[in-house]
Amino acid sequence: VESVELALDFKVEGQTFAVVDGTDGLGELYQEAKFDGILGMAFPILSQDPSSPTVLQSLHSQNQIPKSLFAFYLGDNSDGELTLGGYDESRMLDFPSKGEDAINWVDLLSPAYWLTPMDSIKFGESTVASGKIGGIMDTGTSLIYGPQESIMTMALQLNGQFVPQVQLFMIECNVEIPDLTFKIGGGEYTIPGTELMIQDDSGMYCFLSLAMMDFGEGIADAELDTDQEQEQGERIMNEEEEQVVAEEVVQDIKTKTIGDKPVTPIPSGYDIWLVGDLFLRHTYTIFDFGEERVGFATLKKD
């Protein structure tokens, strides 16, 4: 138990936290990344001790913030902003004219991850996902991860070749990538195709920034030259070490238990996407813990 200070404004007393006594699962990521630990901002069911309040709950119960919600503006090659206890109206394009109606509120599928239902996903003019689909909104993930069938459909449309070392599809650097549009709560949110490519440091190899998330179905076989795979993998591996964190999320979904009882924080029958910063940079996102919902607002560009 310890006190926790955030920025210069907030201090939580008596906060339970876990001491990390092994980092093997994160590999080189832990040594090279610029962080000392992880602050969970989802729901207590995901904690090793669900009976202990999260930092956000403690902030609210100790009257440090008026509401148990927070909001993110993710800068694009610039500083971002985390707002605790409310949201920054100045970050929303339509707030001056629409007020609260500028926010598209979407109820969570379950209070565990920040998991919202999604109406559909389109790649250019083609619908690659519809029906029972959900998205985990995760600021701790850089890319977008989706079910194997949907990701392969998009990658093969670009003649992508799967590179196992980095779990990504290599594509031609001059290929024209269609826009990717998520329809959530009736609102459409588009990522320009120009932002769906990762280029390695050498400038020789490019990869689609959409990856397959394996919930136990196994990645499809892909025929690539082994020596070429190794070289490409080494060139981009440092840029994609956050894949390790994404895999930890997937493994956690598979194995979550409270005591001896298994817990499934994902409703059955849903195809799940892990929606990271590649998407969240394009919207102002509000995480409402108290009302169990996520709000999306059109981002006001600087």
PDB file of C-alpha atoms in Angstrom:
ATOM      1  CA  VAL A   1       0.000   0.000   0.000  1.00  0.00           C
ATOM      2  CA  GLU A   2       1.382   3.384  -0.988  1.00  0.00           C
ATOM      3  CA  SER A   3       0.416   6.942  -1.869  1.00  0.00           C
ATOM      4  CA  VAL A   4       0.212   7.791  -5.568  1.00  0.00           C
ATOM      5  CA  GLU A   5       0.767  11.245  -7.031  1.00  0.00           C
ATOM      6  CA  LEU A   6      -0.338  12.193 -10.545  1.00  0.00           C
ATOM      7  CA  ALA A   7       1.079  15.359 -12.070  1.00  0.00           C
ATOM      8  CA  LEU A   8       0.881  18.231  -9.555  1.00  0.00           C
ATOM      9  CA  ASP A   9      -2.822  18.030  -8.831  1.00  0.00           C
ATOM     10  CA  PHE A  10      -3.787  14.656  -7.410  1.00  0.00           C
ATOM     11  CA  LYS A  11      -2.666  12.441  -4.574  1.00  0.00           C
ATOM     12  CA  VAL A  12      -4.221   9.105  -3.603  1.00  0.00           C
ATOM     13  CA  GLU A  13      -3.592   7.640  -0.165  1.00  0.00           C
ATOM     14  CA  GLY A  14      -3.564   3.951   0.725  1.00  0.00           C
ATOM     15  CA  GLN A  15      -3.430   2.665  -2.840  1.00  0.00           C
ATOM     16  CA  THR A  16      -2.768  -1.059  -3.234  1.00  0.00           C
ATOM     17  CA  PHE A  17      -0.264  -1.857  -5.957  1.00  0.00           C
ATOM     18  CA  ALA A  18       1.668  -4.885  -7.213  1.00  0.00           C
ATOM     19  CA  VAL A  19       5.446  -5.081  -7.110  1.00  0.00           C
ATOM     20  CA  VAL A  20       6.910  -6.509 -10.320  1.00  0.00           C
ATOM     21  CA  ASP A  21       9.311  -9.316  -9.451  1.00  0.00           C
ATOM     22  CA  GLY A  22       9.886 -10.628 -12.964  1.00  0.00           C
ATOM     23  CA  THR A  23      10.015  -9.026 -16.411  1.00  0.00           C
ATOM     24  CA  ASP A  24      10.927 -12.044 -18.535  1.00  0.00           C
ATOM     25  CA  GLY A  25       7.582 -11.916 -20.329  1.00  0.00           C
ATOM     26  CA  LEU A  26       8.348  -8.469 -21.743  1.00  0.00           C
ATOM     27  CA  GLY A  27      11.793  -9.447 -23.034  1.00  0.00           C
ATOM     28  CA  GLU A  28      13.906  -6.568 -24.349  1.00  0.00           C
ATOM     29  CA  LEU A  29      10.903  -4.249 -24.278  1.00  0.00           C
ATOM     30  CA  TYR A  30      11.249  -3.669 -20.542  1.00  0.00           C
ATOM     31  CA  GLN A  31      14.958  -2.790 -20.804  1.00  0.00           C
ATOM     32  CA  GLU A  32      14.611  -0.473 -23.780  1.00  0.00           C
ATOM     33  CA  ALA A  33      11.243   1.220 -23.237  1.00  0.00           C
ATOM     34  CA  LYS A  34      10.991   4.428 -21.222  1.00  0.00           C
ATOM     35  CA  PHE A  35       8.606   3.364 -18.501  1.00  0.00           C
ATOM     36  CA  ASP A  36       8.869   2.009 -14.962  1.00  0.00           C
ATOM     37  CA  GLY A  37       5.556   0.174 -14.709  1.00  0.00           C
ATOM     38  CA  ILE A  38       1.954  -0.016 -15.825  1.00  0.00           C
ATOM     39  CA  LEU A  39      -1.001   1.926 -14.417  1.00  0.00           C
ATOM     40  CA  GLY A  40      -4.209   0.062 -15.195  1.00  0.00           C
ATOM     41  CA  MET A  41      -7.210   2.283 -15.946  1.00  0.00           C
ATOM     42  CA  ALA A  42      -9.760  -0.379 -16.838  1.00  0.00           C
ATOM     43  CA  PHE A  43     -12.066  -2.276 -14.477  1.00  0.00           C
ATOM     44  CA  PRO A  44     -11.178  -4.176 -11.270  1.00  0.00           C
ATOM     45  CA  ILE A  45     -12.202  -7.560 -12.698  1.00  0.00           C
ATOM     46  CA  LEU A  46      -8.947  -7.528 -14.664  1.00  0.00           C
ATOM     47  CA  SER A  47      -6.852  -7.029 -11.533  1.00  0.00           C
ATOM     48  CA  GLN A  48      -5.092  -9.805  -9.672  1.00  0.00           C
ATOM     49  CA  ASP A  49      -6.983  -8.463  -6.646  1.00  0.00           C
ATOM     50  CA  PRO A  50     -10.415  -7.274  -7.855  1.00  0.00           C
ATOM     51  CA  SER A  51     -11.402  -6.280  -4.323  1.00  0.00           C
ATOM     52  CA  SER A  52      -8.830  -3.466  -4.300  1.00  0.00           C
ATOM     53  CA  PRO A  53      -9.943  -0.202  -5.914  1.00  0.00           C
ATOM     54  CA  THR A  54      -8.113   1.080  -8.954  1.00  0.00           C
ATOM     55  CA  VAL A  55      -6.322   4.420  -8.891  1.00  0.00           C
ATOM     56  CA  LEU A  56      -9.232   5.995 -10.783  1.00  0.00           C
ATOM     57  CA  GLN A  57     -11.734   4.677  -8.226  1.00  0.00           C
ATOM     58  CA  SER A  58      -9.552   5.945  -5.394  1.00  0.00           C
ATOM     59  CA  LEU A  59      -9.262   9.385  -6.971  1.00  0.00           C
ATOM     60  CA  HIS A  60     -13.046   9.612  -7.070  1.00  0.00           C
ATOM     61  CA  SER A  61     -13.761   8.136  -3.629  1.00  0.00           C
ATOM     62  CA  GLN A  62     -11.182  10.451  -2.043  1.00  0.00           C
ATOM     63  CA  ASN A  63     -12.803  13.488  -3.715  1.00  0.00           C
ATOM     64  CA  GLN A  64      -9.803  14.252  -5.866  1.00  0.00           C
ATOM     65  CA  ILE A  65     -11.896  14.249  -9.050  1.00  0.00           C
ATOM     66  CA  PRO A  66     -15.633  15.050  -9.529  1.00  0.00           C
ATOM     67  CA  LYS A  67     -16.400  12.079 -11.789  1.00  0.00           C
ATOM     68  CA  SER A  68     -14.782   8.692 -12.332  1.00  0.00           C
ATOM     69  CA  LEU A  69     -13.857   9.295 -15.945  1.00  0.00           C
ATOM     70  CA  PHE A  70     -10.834  10.345 -17.948  1.00  0.00           C
ATOM     71  CA  ALA A  71     -10.119  11.433 -21.512  1.00  0.00           C
ATOM     72  CA  PHE A  72      -7.224  11.174 -23.927  1.00  0.00           C
ATOM     73  CA  TYR A  73      -5.944  13.407 -26.669  1.00  0.00           C
ATOM     74  CA  LEU A  74      -3.071  11.614 -28.400  1.00  0.00           C
ATOM     75  CA  GLY A  75      -0.719  13.982 -30.167  1.00  0.00           C
ATOM     76  CA  ASP A  76       0.574  13.111 -33.630  1.00  0.00           C
ATOM     77  CA  ASN A  77       4.319  13.726 -33.278  1.00  0.00           C
ATOM     78  CA  SER A  78       3.414  16.212 -30.562  1.00  0.00           C
ATOM     79  CA  ASP A  79       2.510  16.192 -26.871  1.00  0.00           C
ATOM     80  CA  GLY A  80      -0.683  14.431 -25.868  1.00  0.00           C
ATOM     81  CA  GLU A  81      -3.016  15.118 -22.957  1.00  0.00           C
ATOM     82  CA  LEU A  82      -4.692  13.032 -20.255  1.00  0.00           C
ATOM     83  CA  THR A  83      -7.612  14.700 -18.448  1.00  0.00           C
ATOM     84  CA  LEU A  84      -8.775  13.163 -15.155  1.00  0.00           C
ATOM     85  CA  GLY A  85     -12.279  13.611 -13.764  1.00  0.00           C
ATOM     86  CA  GLY A  86     -13.675  15.226 -16.895  1.00  0.00           C
ATOM     87  CA  TYR A  87     -12.778  16.126 -20.464  1.00  0.00           C
ATOM     88  CA  ASP A  88     -11.251  19.021 -22.372  1.00  0.00           C
ATOM     89  CA  GLU A  89     -13.996  20.713 -24.381  1.00  0.00           C
ATOM     90  CA  SER A  90     -11.419  22.651 -26.403  1.00  0.00           C
ATOM     91  CA  ARG A  91     -10.226  19.385 -28.004  1.00  0.00           C
ATOM     92  CA  MET A  92     -13.629  18.714 -29.601  1.00  0.00           C
ATOM     93  CA  LEU A  93     -14.401  20.292 -32.955  1.00  0.00           C
ATOM     94  CA  ASP A  94     -18.197  20.414 -32.549  1.00  0.00           C
ATOM     95  CA  PHE A  95     -18.518  21.178 -28.845  1.00  0.00           C
ATOM     96  CA  PRO A  96     -19.059  24.958 -29.236  1.00  0.00           C
ATOM     97  CA  SER A  97     -22.131  24.353 -31.439  1.00  0.00           C
ATOM     98  CA  LYS A  98     -23.442  21.005 -30.152  1.00  0.00           C
ATOM     99  CA  GLY A  99     -22.376  20.862 -26.522  1.00  0.00           C
ATOM    100  CA  GLU A 100     -22.799  17.367 -25.023  1.00  0.00           C
ATOM    101  CA  ASP A 101     -24.282  16.181 -28.321  1.00  0.00           C
ATOM    102  CA  ALA A 102     -20.789  16.454 -29.808  1.00  0.00           C
ATOM    103  CA  ILE A 103     -19.937  13.252 -27.919  1.00  0.00           C
ATOM    104  CA  ASN A 104     -20.995   9.885 -29.353  1.00  0.00           C
ATOM    105  CA  TRP A 105     -21.500   7.759 -26.227  1.00  0.00           C
ATOM    106  CA  VAL A 106     -21.296   3.978 -26.692  1.00  0.00           C
ATOM    107  CA  ASP A 107     -22.103   1.587 -23.837  1.00  0.00           C
ATOM    108  CA  LEU A 108     -19.530  -1.105 -23.083  1.00  0.00           C
ATOM    109  CA  LEU A 109     -20.234  -4.733 -23.878  1.00  0.00           C
ATOM    110  CA  SER A 110     -19.017  -5.590 -20.374  1.00  0.00           C
ATOM    111  CA  PRO A 111     -17.191  -3.624 -17.630  1.00  0.00           C
ATOM    112  CA  ALA A 112     -13.784  -5.235 -17.968  1.00  0.00           C
ATOM    113  CA  TYR A 113     -11.692  -3.948 -20.852  1.00  0.00           C
ATOM    114  CA  TRP A 114     -12.801  -0.741 -22.537  1.00  0.00           C
ATOM    115  CA  LEU A 115     -14.687  -2.904 -25.017  1.00  0.00           C
ATOM    116  CA  THR A 116     -17.348  -1.313 -27.198  1.00  0.00           C
ATOM    117  CA  PRO A 117     -19.581  -2.876 -29.855  1.00  0.00           C
ATOM    118  CA  MET A 118     -18.725  -1.791 -33.396  1.00  0.00           C
ATOM    119  CA  ASP A 119     -21.199  -1.660 -36.277  1.00  0.00           C
ATOM    120  CA  SER A 120     -18.814  -2.430 -39.128  1.00  0.00           C
ATOM    121  CA  ILE A 121     -15.297  -1.946 -40.512  1.00  0.00           C
ATOM    122  CA  LYS A 122     -14.632  -0.980 -44.119  1.00  0.00           C
ATOM    123  CA  PHE A 123     -11.371  -1.101 -46.076  1.00  0.00           C
ATOM    124  CA  GLY A 124     -11.960   1.284 -48.937  1.00  0.00           C
ATOM    125  CA  GLU A 125     -15.366   0.253 -50.305  1.00  0.00           C
ATOM    126  CA  SER A 126     -15.172  -3.319 -48.983  1.00  0.00           C
ATOM    127  CA  THR A 127     -16.742  -4.320 -45.668  1.00  0.00           C
ATOM    128  CA  VAL A 128     -14.229  -6.540 -43.841  1.00  0.00           C
ATOM    129  CA  ALA A 129     -16.166  -6.938 -40.573  1.00  0.00           C
ATOM    130  CA  SER A 130     -19.801  -6.640 -39.488  1.00  0.00           C
ATOM    131  CA  GLY A 131     -22.303  -8.284 -37.181  1.00  0.00           C
ATOM    132  CA  LYS A 132     -21.098  -9.116 -33.660  1.00  0.00           C
ATOM    133  CA  ILE A 133     -17.781  -7.281 -33.502  1.00  0.00           C
ATOM    134  CA  GLY A 134     -16.208  -5.403 -30.619  1.00  0.00           C
ATOM    135  CA  GLY A 135     -13.205  -3.143 -30.134  1.00  0.00           C
ATOM    136  CA  ILE A 136     -10.972  -2.860 -27.066  1.00  0.00           C
ATOM    137  CA  MET A 137      -9.951   0.806 -26.978  1.00  0.00           C
ATOM    138  CA  ASP A 138      -6.372   0.647 -25.719  1.00  0.00           C
ATOM    139  CA  THR A 139      -3.991   3.617 -25.506  1.00  0.00           C
ATOM    140  CA  GLY A 140      -1.213   1.180 -24.541  1.00  0.00           C
ATOM    141  CA  THR A 141      -1.240  -0.420 -28.000  1.00  0.00           C
ATOM    142  CA  SER A 142       0.282   1.316 -31.022  1.00  0.00           C
ATOM    143  CA  LEU A 143      -1.270  -0.625 -33.891  1.00  0.00           C
ATOM    144  CA  ILE A 144      -4.632  -2.224 -34.672  1.00  0.00           C
ATOM    145  CA  TYR A 145      -5.068  -5.966 -34.196  1.00  0.00           C
ATOM    146  CA  GLY A 146      -7.958  -7.922 -35.648  1.00  0.00           C
ATOM    147  CA  PRO A 147      -9.169 -11.444 -36.374  1.00  0.00           C
ATOM    148  CA  GLN A 148      -7.099 -13.435 -38.854  1.00  0.00           C
ATOM    149  CA  GLU A 149      -9.686 -13.570 -41.632  1.00  0.00           C
ATOM    150  CA  SER A 150     -10.305  -9.801 -41.695  1.00  0.00           C
ATOM    151  CA  ILE A 151      -6.628  -8.824 -41.556  1.00  0.00           C
ATOM    152  CA  MET A 152      -5.644 -11.347 -44.227  1.00  0.00           C
ATOM    153  CA  THR A 153      -8.408 -10.072 -46.509  1.00  0.00           C
ATOM    154  CA  MET A 154      -6.920  -6.572 -46.356  1.00  0.00           C
ATOM    155  CA  ALA A 155      -3.288  -7.703 -46.547  1.00  0.00           C
ATOM    156  CA  LEU A 156      -3.804  -9.992 -49.526  1.00  0.00           C
ATOM    157  CA  GLN A 157      -5.649  -7.199 -51.329  1.00  0.00           C
ATOM    158  CA  LEU A 158      -2.287  -5.395 -51.171  1.00  0.00           C
ATOM    159  CA  ASN A 159      -0.308  -8.541 -52.113  1.00  0.00           C
ATOM    160  CA  GLY A 160       1.122  -8.587 -48.596  1.00  0.00           C
ATOM    161  CA  GLN A 161       3.472 -11.352 -47.439  1.00  0.00           C
ATOM    162  CA  PHE A 162       3.392 -12.469 -43.824  1.00  0.00           C
ATOM    163  CA  VAL A 163       6.661 -12.125 -41.861  1.00  0.00           C
ATOM    164  CA  PRO A 164       6.509 -14.335 -38.746  1.00  0.00           C
ATOM    165  CA  GLN A 165       9.383 -12.571 -36.963  1.00  0.00           C
ATOM    166  CA  VAL A 166       7.335  -9.415 -36.579  1.00  0.00           C
ATOM    167  CA  GLN A 167       3.846 -10.895 -37.080  1.00  0.00           C
ATOM    168  CA  LEU A 168       3.156  -8.307 -39.793  1.00  0.00           C
ATOM    169  CA  PHE A 169       2.511  -8.305 -43.543  1.00  0.00           C
ATOM    170  CA  MET A 170       5.245  -6.851 -45.744  1.00  0.00           C
ATOM    171  CA  ILE A 171       3.909  -4.700 -48.571  1.00  0.00           C
ATOM    172  CA  GLU A 172       5.409  -2.644 -51.391  1.00  0.00           C
ATOM    173  CA  CYS A 173       6.390   0.803 -50.158  1.00  0.00           C
ATOM    174  CA  ASN A 174       4.680   2.483 -53.104  1.00  0.00           C
ATOM    175  CA  VAL A 175       1.374   0.629 -52.822  1.00  0.00           C
ATOM    176  CA  GLU A 176      -1.789   2.724 -52.498  1.00  0.00           C
ATOM    177  CA  ILE A 177      -3.620   1.666 -49.329  1.00  0.00           C
ATOM    178  CA  PRO A 178      -7.377   2.302 -49.009  1.00  0.00           C
ATOM    179  CA  ASP A 179      -8.771   4.194 -46.016  1.00  0.00           C
ATOM    180  CA  LEU A 180      -9.917   2.160 -43.005  1.00  0.00           C
ATOM    181  CA  THR A 181     -13.292   3.229 -41.571  1.00  0.00           C
ATOM    182  CA  PHE A 182     -14.736   2.089 -38.244  1.00  0.00           C
ATOM    183  CA  LYS A 183     -18.458   2.597 -37.684  1.00  0.00           C
ATOM    184  CA  ILE A 184     -19.112   2.759 -33.943  1.00  0.00           C
ATOM    185  CA  GLY A 185     -22.392   3.776 -32.350  1.00  0.00           C
ATOM    186  CA  GLY A 186     -23.578   5.047 -35.715  1.00  0.00           C
ATOM    187  CA  GLY A 187     -20.582   7.382 -36.133  1.00  0.00           C
ATOM    188  CA  GLU A 188     -17.872   6.841 -38.738  1.00  0.00           C
ATOM    189  CA  TYR A 189     -14.179   7.266 -37.910  1.00  0.00           C
ATOM    190  CA  THR A 190     -11.643   7.035 -40.724  1.00  0.00           C
ATOM    191  CA  ILE A 191      -7.919   6.358 -40.717  1.00  0.00           C
ATOM    192  CA  PRO A 192      -6.341   7.537 -43.988  1.00  0.00           C
ATOM    193  CA  GLY A 193      -4.634   4.777 -45.931  1.00  0.00           C
ATOM    194  CA  THR A 194      -1.438   6.823 -45.924  1.00  0.00           C
ATOM    195  CA  GLU A 195      -1.171   6.149 -42.183  1.00  0.00           C
ATOM    196  CA  LEU A 196      -1.563   2.373 -42.444  1.00  0.00           C
ATOM    197  CA  MET A 197       2.061   1.697 -43.376  1.00  0.00           C
ATOM    198  CA  ILE A 198       5.193   1.235 -41.254  1.00  0.00           C
ATOM    199  CA  GLN A 199       8.589   1.745 -42.880  1.00  0.00           C
ATOM    200  CA  ASP A 200      11.739   0.343 -41.302  1.00  0.00           C
ATOM    201  CA  ASP A 201      14.792   2.468 -40.511  1.00  0.00           C
ATOM    202  CA  SER A 202      16.554   1.491 -43.725  1.00  0.00           C
ATOM    203  CA  GLY A 203      13.654   2.634 -45.874  1.00  0.00           C
ATOM    204  CA  MET A 204      13.858  -0.657 -47.780  1.00  0.00           C
ATOM    205  CA  TYR A 205      10.947  -2.519 -46.216  1.00  0.00           C
ATOM    206  CA  CYS A 206       7.361  -1.513 -45.515  1.00  0.00           C
ATOM    207  CA  PHE A 207       4.686  -3.262 -43.471  1.00  0.00           C
ATOM    208  CA  LEU A 208       0.931  -2.966 -43.072  1.00  0.00           C
ATOM    209  CA  SER A 209       0.216  -1.561 -39.603  1.00  0.00           C
ATOM    210  CA  LEU A 210      -2.703  -3.959 -39.109  1.00  0.00           C
ATOM    211  CA  ALA A 211      -1.855  -7.212 -37.362  1.00  0.00           C
ATOM    212  CA  MET A 212      -3.591 -10.520 -36.652  1.00  0.00           C
ATOM    213  CA  MET A 213      -4.659 -11.146 -33.060  1.00  0.00           C
ATOM    214  CA  ASP A 214      -4.733 -14.848 -32.255  1.00  0.00           C
ATOM    215  CA  PHE A 215      -7.417 -16.058 -29.847  1.00  0.00           C
ATOM    216  CA  GLY A 216      -6.208 -19.617 -30.264  1.00  0.00           C
ATOM    217  CA  GLU A 217      -7.003 -20.219 -33.934  1.00  0.00           C
ATOM    218  CA  GLY A 218      -3.375 -20.195 -35.067  1.00  0.00           C
ATOM    219  CA  ILE A 219      -1.872 -17.962 -37.715  1.00  0.00           C
ATOM    220  CA  ALA A 220      -2.343 -19.074 -41.310  1.00  0.00           C
ATOM    221  CA  ASP A 221       0.678 -20.484 -43.109  1.00  0.00           C
ATOM    222  CA  ALA A 222       2.575 -18.039 -45.264  1.00  0.00           C
ATOM    223  CA  GLU A 223       5.313 -18.924 -47.734  1.00  0.00           C
ATOM    224  CA  LEU A 224       8.296 -16.594 -47.499  1.00  0.00           C
ATOM    225  CA  ASP A 225      12.007 -17.046 -48.017  1.00  0.00           C
ATOM    226  CA  THR A 226      13.450 -17.826 -44.553  1.00  0.00           C
ATOM    227  CA  ASP A 227      16.676 -15.825 -44.912  1.00  0.00           C
ATOM    228  CA  GLN A 228      14.770 -12.811 -46.197  1.00  0.00           C
ATOM    229  CA  GLU A 229      12.293 -13.119 -43.319  1.00  0.00           C
ATOM    230  CA  GLN A 230      15.107 -13.045 -40.780  1.00  0.00           C
ATOM    231  CA  GLU A 231      16.696  -9.929 -42.259  1.00  0.00           C
ATOM    232  CA  GLN A 232      13.383  -8.078 -42.439  1.00  0.00           C
ATOM    233  CA  GLY A 233      12.453  -9.161 -38.949  1.00  0.00           C
ATOM    234  CA  GLU A 234      15.691  -7.878 -37.460  1.00  0.00           C
ATOM    235  CA  ARG A 235      15.331  -4.525 -39.221  1.00  0.00           C
ATOM    236  CA  ILE A 236      11.912  -3.722 -37.758  1.00  0.00           C
ATOM    237  CA  MET A 237      11.863  -5.749 -34.522  1.00  0.00           C
ATOM    238  CA  ASN A 238      12.669  -2.836 -32.211  1.00  0.00           C
ATOM    239  CA  GLU A 239       9.850  -0.751 -33.677  1.00  0.00           C
ATOM    240  CA  GLU A 240       7.331  -3.535 -33.054  1.00  0.00           C
ATOM    241  CA  GLU A 241       8.257  -4.777 -29.584  1.00  0.00           C
ATOM    242  CA  GLU A 242       4.880  -3.515 -28.371  1.00  0.00           C
ATOM    243  CA  GLN A 243       3.529  -6.678 -30.052  1.00  0.00           C
ATOM    244  CA  VAL A 244       4.631  -8.377 -26.821  1.00  0.00           C
ATOM    245  CA  VAL A 245       2.211  -6.238 -24.822  1.00  0.00           C
ATOM    246  CA  ALA A 246      -0.634  -6.966 -27.246  1.00  0.00           C
ATOM    247  CA  GLU A 247       0.033 -10.693 -26.909  1.00  0.00           C
ATOM    248  CA  GLU A 248      -0.094 -10.327 -23.126  1.00  0.00           C
ATOM    249  CA  VAL A 249      -3.582  -8.812 -23.452  1.00  0.00           C
ATOM    250  CA  VAL A 250      -4.714 -11.713 -25.620  1.00  0.00           C
ATOM    251  CA  GLN A 251      -3.247 -14.280 -23.231  1.00  0.00           C
ATOM    252  CA  ASP A 252      -4.898 -12.502 -20.307  1.00  0.00           C
ATOM    253  CA  ILE A 253      -8.271 -12.744 -22.038  1.00  0.00           C
ATOM    254  CA  LYS A 254      -7.789 -16.494 -22.466  1.00  0.00           C
ATOM    255  CA  THR A 255      -6.636 -17.295 -18.929  1.00  0.00           C
ATOM    256  CA  LYS A 256      -8.272 -14.749 -16.593  1.00  0.00           C
ATOM    257  CA  THR A 257      -9.400 -16.255 -13.286  1.00  0.00           C
ATOM    258  CA  ILE A 258     -10.595 -14.976  -9.917  1.00  0.00           C
ATOM    259  CA  GLY A 259      -9.510 -17.502  -7.342  1.00  0.00           C
ATOM    260  CA  ASP A 260     -10.154 -20.859  -8.990  1.00  0.00           C
ATOM    261  CA  LYS A 261     -13.014 -19.619 -11.162  1.00  0.00           C
ATOM    262  CA  PRO A 262     -12.404 -18.746 -14.817  1.00  0.00           C
ATOM    263  CA  VAL A 263     -13.615 -15.324 -15.891  1.00  0.00           C
ATOM    264  CA  THR A 264     -14.374 -14.350 -19.483  1.00  0.00           C
ATOM    265  CA  PRO A 265     -14.276 -10.551 -19.831  1.00  0.00           C
ATOM    266  CA  ILE A 266     -15.227 -10.907 -23.515  1.00  0.00           C
ATOM    267  CA  PRO A 267     -18.880 -11.759 -24.329  1.00  0.00           C
ATOM    268  CA  SER A 268     -19.143 -14.992 -26.315  1.00  0.00           C
ATOM    269  CA  GLY A 269     -19.769 -14.881 -30.041  1.00  0.00           C
ATOM    270  CA  TYR A 270     -17.929 -11.616 -30.712  1.00  0.00           C
ATOM    271  CA  ASP A 271     -15.016 -11.057 -33.080  1.00  0.00           C
ATOM    272  CA  ILE A 272     -12.667  -8.821 -31.111  1.00  0.00           C
ATOM    273  CA  TRP A 273     -10.316  -6.095 -32.345  1.00  0.00           C
ATOM    274  CA  LEU A 274      -7.595  -4.465 -30.268  1.00  0.00           C
ATOM    275  CA  VAL A 275      -7.836  -0.810 -31.290  1.00  0.00           C
ATOM    276  CA  GLY A 276      -4.701   1.157 -30.494  1.00  0.00           C
ATOM    277  CA  ASP A 277      -3.231   4.599 -31.024  1.00  0.00           C
ATOM    278  CA  LEU A 278      -3.362   4.318 -34.807  1.00  0.00           C
ATOM    279  CA  PHE A 279      -7.134   4.795 -34.417  1.00  0.00           C
ATOM    280  CA  LEU A 280      -7.291   6.798 -31.191  1.00  0.00           C
ATOM    281  CA  ARG A 281      -5.113   9.601 -32.584  1.00  0.00           C
ATOM    282  CA  HIS A 282      -8.024  10.462 -34.866  1.00  0.00           C
ATOM    283  CA  THR A 283     -10.667  11.002 -32.201  1.00  0.00           C
ATOM    284  CA  TYR A 284     -11.016  12.593 -28.781  1.00  0.00           C
ATOM    285  CA  THR A 285     -11.807   9.637 -26.550  1.00  0.00           C
ATOM    286  CA  ILE A 286     -13.549   9.743 -23.163  1.00  0.00           C
ATOM    287  CA  PHE A 287     -13.514   6.719 -20.854  1.00  0.00           C
ATOM    288  CA  ASP A 288     -16.458   6.896 -18.446  1.00  0.00           C
ATOM    289  CA  PHE A 289     -15.882   4.395 -15.634  1.00  0.00           C
ATOM    290  CA  GLY A 290     -18.988   5.369 -13.670  1.00  0.00           C
ATOM    291  CA  GLU A 291     -21.437   5.014 -16.563  1.00  0.00           C
ATOM    292  CA  GLU A 292     -19.547   2.106 -18.206  1.00  0.00           C
ATOM    293  CA  ARG A 293     -19.272   3.727 -21.614  1.00  0.00           C
ATOM    294  CA  VAL A 294     -16.819   5.314 -24.051  1.00  0.00           C
ATOM    295  CA  GLY A 295     -17.354   8.661 -25.737  1.00  0.00           C
ATOM    296  CA  PHE A 296     -15.972   9.580 -29.169  1.00  0.00           C
ATOM    297  CA  ALA A 297     -15.810  13.142 -30.418  1.00  0.00           C
ATOM    298  CA  THR A 298     -14.474  14.670 -33.621  1.00  0.00           C
ATOM    299  CA  LEU A 299     -11.002  15.928 -32.865  1.00  0.00           C
ATOM    300  CA  LYS A 300     -10.208  19.594 -33.284  1.00  0.00           C
ATOM    301  CA  LYS A 301      -6.976  19.794 -35.237  1.00  0.00           C
ATOM    302  CA  ASP A 302      -4.206  22.051 -33.934  1.00  0.00           C
TER     303      ASP A 302
END
